[in-house]
mmCIF file of C-alpha atoms and ligand atoms in Angstrom:
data_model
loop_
_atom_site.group_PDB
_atom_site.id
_atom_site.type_symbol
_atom_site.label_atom_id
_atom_site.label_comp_id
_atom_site.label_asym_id
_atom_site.label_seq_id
_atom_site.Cartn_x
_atom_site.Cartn_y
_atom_site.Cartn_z
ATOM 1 C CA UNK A 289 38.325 64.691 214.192
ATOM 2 C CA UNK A 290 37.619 60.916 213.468
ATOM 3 C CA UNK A 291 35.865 61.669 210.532
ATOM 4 C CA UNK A 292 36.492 59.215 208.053
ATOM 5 C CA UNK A 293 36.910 61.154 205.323
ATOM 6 C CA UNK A 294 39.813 63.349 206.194
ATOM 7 C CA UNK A 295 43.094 61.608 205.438
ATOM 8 C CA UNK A 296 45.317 60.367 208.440
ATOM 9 C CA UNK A 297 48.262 62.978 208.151
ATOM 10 C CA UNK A 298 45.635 66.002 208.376
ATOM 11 C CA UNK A 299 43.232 64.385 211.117
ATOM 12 C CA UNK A 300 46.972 64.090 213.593
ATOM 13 C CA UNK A 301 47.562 67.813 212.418
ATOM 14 C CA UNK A 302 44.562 69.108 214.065
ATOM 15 C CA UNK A 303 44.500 66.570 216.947
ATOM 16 C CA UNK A 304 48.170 68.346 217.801
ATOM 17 C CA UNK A 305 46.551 71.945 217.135
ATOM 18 C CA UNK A 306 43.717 70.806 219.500
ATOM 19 C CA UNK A 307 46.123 69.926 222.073
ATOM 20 C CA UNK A 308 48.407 73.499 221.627
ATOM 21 C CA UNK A 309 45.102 75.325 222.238
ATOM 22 C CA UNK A 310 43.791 72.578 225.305
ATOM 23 C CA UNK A 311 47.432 73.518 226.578
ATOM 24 C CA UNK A 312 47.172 77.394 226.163
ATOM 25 C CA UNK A 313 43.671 77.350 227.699
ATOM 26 C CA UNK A 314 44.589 75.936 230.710
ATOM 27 C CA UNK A 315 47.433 78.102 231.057
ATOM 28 C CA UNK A 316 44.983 80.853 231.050
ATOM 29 C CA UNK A 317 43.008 79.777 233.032
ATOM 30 C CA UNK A 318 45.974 78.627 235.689
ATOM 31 C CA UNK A 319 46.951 82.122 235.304
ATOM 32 C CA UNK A 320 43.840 83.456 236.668
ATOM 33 C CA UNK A 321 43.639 81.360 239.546
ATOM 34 C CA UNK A 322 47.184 82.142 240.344
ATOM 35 C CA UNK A 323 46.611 85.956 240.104
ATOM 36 C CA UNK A 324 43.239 85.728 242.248
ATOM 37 C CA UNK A 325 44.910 83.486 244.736
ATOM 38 C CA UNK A 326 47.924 86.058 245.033
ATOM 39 C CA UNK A 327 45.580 88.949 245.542
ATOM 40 C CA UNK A 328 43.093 87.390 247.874
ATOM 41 C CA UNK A 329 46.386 86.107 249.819
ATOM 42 C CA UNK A 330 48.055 89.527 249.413
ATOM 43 C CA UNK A 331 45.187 91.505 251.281
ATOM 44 C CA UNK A 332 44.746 89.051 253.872
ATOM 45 C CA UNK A 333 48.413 89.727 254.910
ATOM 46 C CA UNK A 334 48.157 93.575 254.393
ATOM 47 C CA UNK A 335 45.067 94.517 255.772
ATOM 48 C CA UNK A 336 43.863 97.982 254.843
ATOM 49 C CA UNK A 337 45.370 100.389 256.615
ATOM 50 C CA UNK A 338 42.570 102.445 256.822
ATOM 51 C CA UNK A 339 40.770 99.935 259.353
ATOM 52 C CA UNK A 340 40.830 101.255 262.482
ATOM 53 C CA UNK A 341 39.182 99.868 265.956
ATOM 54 C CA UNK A 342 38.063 101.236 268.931
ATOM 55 C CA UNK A 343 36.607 99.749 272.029
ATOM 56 C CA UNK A 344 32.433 100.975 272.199
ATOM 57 C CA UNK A 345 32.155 99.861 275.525
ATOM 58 C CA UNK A 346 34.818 102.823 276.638
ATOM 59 C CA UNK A 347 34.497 105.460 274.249
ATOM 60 C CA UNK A 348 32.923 108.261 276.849
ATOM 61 C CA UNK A 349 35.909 106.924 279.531
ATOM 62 C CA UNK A 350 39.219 107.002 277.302
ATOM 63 C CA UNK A 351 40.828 107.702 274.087
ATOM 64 C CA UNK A 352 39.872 110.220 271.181
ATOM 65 C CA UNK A 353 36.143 110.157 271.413
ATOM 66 C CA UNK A 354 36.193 111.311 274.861
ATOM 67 C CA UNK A 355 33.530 114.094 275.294
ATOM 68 C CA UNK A 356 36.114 117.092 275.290
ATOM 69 C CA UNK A 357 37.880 115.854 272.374
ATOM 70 C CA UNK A 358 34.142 115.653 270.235
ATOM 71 C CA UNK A 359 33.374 118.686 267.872
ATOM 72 C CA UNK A 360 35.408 120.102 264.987
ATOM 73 C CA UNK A 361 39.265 120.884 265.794
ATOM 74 C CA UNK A 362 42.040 123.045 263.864
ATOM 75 C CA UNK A 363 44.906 121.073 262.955
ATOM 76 C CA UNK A 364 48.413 122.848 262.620
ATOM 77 C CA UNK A 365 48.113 122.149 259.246
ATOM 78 C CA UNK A 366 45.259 124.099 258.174
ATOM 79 C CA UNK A 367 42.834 121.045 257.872
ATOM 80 C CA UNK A 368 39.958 120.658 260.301
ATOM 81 C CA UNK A 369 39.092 117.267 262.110
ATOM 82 C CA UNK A 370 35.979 116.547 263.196
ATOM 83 C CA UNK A 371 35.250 113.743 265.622
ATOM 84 C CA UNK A 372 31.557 112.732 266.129
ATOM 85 C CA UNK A 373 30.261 109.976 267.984
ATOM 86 C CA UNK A 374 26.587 107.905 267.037
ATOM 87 C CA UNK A 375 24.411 106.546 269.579
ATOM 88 C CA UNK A 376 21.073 105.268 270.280
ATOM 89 C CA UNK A 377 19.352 107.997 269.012
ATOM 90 C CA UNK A 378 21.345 110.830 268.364
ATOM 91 C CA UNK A 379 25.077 112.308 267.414
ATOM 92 C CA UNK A 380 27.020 114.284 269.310
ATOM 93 C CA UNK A 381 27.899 116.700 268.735
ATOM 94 C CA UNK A 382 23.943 116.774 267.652
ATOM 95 C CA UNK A 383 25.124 119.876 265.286
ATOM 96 C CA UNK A 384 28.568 119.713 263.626
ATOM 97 C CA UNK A 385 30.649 123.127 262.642
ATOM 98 C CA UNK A 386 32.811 123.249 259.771
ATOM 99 C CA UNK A 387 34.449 126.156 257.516
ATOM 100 C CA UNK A 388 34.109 126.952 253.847
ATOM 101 C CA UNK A 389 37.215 126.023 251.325
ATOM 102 C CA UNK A 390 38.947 123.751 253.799
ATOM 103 C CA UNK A 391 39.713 120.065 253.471
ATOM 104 C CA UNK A 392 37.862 118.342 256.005
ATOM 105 C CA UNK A 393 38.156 114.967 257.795
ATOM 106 C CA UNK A 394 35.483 113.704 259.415
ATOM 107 C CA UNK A 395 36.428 110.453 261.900
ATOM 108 C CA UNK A 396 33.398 108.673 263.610
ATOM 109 C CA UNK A 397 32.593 105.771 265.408
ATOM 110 C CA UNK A 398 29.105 103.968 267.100
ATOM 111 C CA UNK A 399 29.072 104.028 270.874
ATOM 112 C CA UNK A 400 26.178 100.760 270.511
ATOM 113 C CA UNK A 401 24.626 100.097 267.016
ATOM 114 C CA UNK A 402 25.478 100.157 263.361
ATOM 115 C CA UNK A 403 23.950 103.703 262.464
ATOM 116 C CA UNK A 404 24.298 105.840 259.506
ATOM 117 C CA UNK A 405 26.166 108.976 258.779
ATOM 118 C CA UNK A 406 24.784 111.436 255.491
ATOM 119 C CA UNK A 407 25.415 114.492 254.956
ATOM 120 C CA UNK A 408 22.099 115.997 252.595
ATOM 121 C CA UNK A 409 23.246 117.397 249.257
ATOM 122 C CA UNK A 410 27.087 115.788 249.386
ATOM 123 C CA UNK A 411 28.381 112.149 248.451
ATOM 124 C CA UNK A 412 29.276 111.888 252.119
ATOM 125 C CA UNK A 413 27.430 108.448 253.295
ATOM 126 C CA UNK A 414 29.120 106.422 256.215
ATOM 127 C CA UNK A 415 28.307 103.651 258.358
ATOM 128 C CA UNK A 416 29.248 104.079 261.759
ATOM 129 C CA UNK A 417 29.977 100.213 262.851
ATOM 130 C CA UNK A 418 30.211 99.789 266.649
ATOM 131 C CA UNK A 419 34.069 99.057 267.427
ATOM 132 C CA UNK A 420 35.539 100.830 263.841
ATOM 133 C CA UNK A 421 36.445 104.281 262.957
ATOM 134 C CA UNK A 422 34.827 105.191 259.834
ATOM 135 C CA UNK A 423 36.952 108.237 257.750
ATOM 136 C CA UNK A 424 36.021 110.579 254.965
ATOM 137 C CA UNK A 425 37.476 114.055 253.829
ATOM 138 C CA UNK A 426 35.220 116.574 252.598
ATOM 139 C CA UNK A 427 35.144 119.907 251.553
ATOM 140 C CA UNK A 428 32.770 122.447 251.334
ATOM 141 C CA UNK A 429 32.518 125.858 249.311
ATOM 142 C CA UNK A 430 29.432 126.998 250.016
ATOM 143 C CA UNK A 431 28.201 128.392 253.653
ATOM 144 C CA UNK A 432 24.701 126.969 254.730
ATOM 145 C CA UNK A 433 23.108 124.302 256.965
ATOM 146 C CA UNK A 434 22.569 120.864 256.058
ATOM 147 C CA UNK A 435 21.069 117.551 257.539
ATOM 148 C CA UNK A 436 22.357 114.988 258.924
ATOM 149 C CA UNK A 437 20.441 111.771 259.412
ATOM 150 C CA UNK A 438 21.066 108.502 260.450
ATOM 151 C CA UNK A 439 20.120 106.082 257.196
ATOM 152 C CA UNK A 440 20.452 102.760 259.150
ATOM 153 C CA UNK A 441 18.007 101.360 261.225
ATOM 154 C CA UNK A 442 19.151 101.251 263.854
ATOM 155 C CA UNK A 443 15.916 100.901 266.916
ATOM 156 C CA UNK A 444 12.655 102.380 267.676
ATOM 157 C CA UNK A 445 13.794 105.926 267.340
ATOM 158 C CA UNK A 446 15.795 105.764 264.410
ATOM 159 C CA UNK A 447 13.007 107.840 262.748
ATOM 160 C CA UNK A 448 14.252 110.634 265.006
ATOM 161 C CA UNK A 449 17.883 110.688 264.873
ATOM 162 C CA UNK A 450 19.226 113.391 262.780
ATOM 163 C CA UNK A 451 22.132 115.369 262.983
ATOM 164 C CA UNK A 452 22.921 119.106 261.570
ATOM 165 C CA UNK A 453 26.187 120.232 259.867
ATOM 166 C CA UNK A 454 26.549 123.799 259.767
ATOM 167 C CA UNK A 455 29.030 125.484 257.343
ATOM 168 C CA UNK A 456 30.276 128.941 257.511
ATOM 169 C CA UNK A 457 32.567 131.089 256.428
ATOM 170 C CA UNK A 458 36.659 130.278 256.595
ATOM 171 C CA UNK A 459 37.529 133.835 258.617
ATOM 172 C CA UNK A 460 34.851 133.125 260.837
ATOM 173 C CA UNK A 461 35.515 129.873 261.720
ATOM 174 C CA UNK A 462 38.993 130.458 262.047
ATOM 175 C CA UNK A 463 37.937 133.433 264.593
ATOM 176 C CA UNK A 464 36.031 131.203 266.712
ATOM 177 C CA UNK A 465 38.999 128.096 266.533
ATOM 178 C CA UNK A 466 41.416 130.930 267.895
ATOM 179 C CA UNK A 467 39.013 131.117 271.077
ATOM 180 C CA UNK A 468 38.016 127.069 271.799
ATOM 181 C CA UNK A 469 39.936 124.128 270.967
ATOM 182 C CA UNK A 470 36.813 122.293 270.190
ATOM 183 C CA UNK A 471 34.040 123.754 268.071
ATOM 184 C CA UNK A 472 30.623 122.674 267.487
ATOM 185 C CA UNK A 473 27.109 124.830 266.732
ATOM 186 C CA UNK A 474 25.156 122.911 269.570
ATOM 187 C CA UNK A 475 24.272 126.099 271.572
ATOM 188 C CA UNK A 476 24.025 128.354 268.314
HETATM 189 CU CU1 CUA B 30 20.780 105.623 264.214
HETATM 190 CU CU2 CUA B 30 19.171 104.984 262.680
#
């Protein structure tokens, strides 16, 4: 703008346009770091509330992932839970039974290392991190067997730890929930 050319009055009119926009600018960009601050400040305080912890070191002694509590349960609400527990180098339980057209909610944890937890053929994908529950609802419409394996290394035998999840029918499964609190297809 000191070009000599341009007369005085229209060289101060653009130095003062300059400035508005210098001024609206750094408004924006004041505006941004407020916003960003506020967020990252806002979830620090409010922590998702889907976290969840557990101790590792006594999941077989107390708690829900006690050994009688493992397997797929009926809730009073319809829904099945299933609580499944990954260790150095398998799952348990090792084959997981669930019932067609039924929402699902799958809670596991890691009794040692971070391993995975896939389900073949759905967008279920986990990572079981030792000392957090990790969540997911599913549901499936179609009866049939799929894998399970671990997609984390996770030791020497990753290679071998795989899981099963068997779906099957709703009337059947309900059948078999009226007869054991806890359900699983280990033995089947
Ligand atoms: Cu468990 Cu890889």
């Amino acid at each position: 703008m000191s070009d000599g050319d341009v007369p005085d009055q229209d060289d101060h009119r653009s130095e003062r346009l300059e400035h508005r926009w210098a001024a609206v600018s750094t408004s924006i960009i004041a505006l941004l770091i407020v916003v960003a601050l506020f967020a990252g400040v806002h979830q620090a305080v409010l922590p998702q509330s889907r976290v969840e912890t557990v101790d590792p070191r006594t999941l077989h002694l107390r708690g829900e992932f006690i050994e009688s509590n493992l397997g797929s349960a009926r809730q009073p609400d319809g829904s099945v839970l299933v609580r499944a527990i990954g260790q150095q180098y398998s799952f348990t339980p090792q084959c997981i039974l669930v019932p067609t057209d039924t929402p699902i909610t799958f809670r596991v944890t890691s009794a040692d290392v971070v391993h995975g937890f896939l389900i073949t053929g759905t967008s279920i994908n986990l990572m079981l991190v030792p000392g957090y529950i990790s969540n997911i609802s599913a549901r499936f419409s179609t009866p049939g067997e799929r894998l399970m394996p671990c997609h984390e290394f996770c030791g020497f035998g990753h290679e071998g730890m795989w899981g099963r999840i068997k779906v099957i029918d709703k009337a059947e499964f309900e059948r078999l929930a009226a007869e054991t609190r806890r359900l699983s297809c280990v033995a089947q």
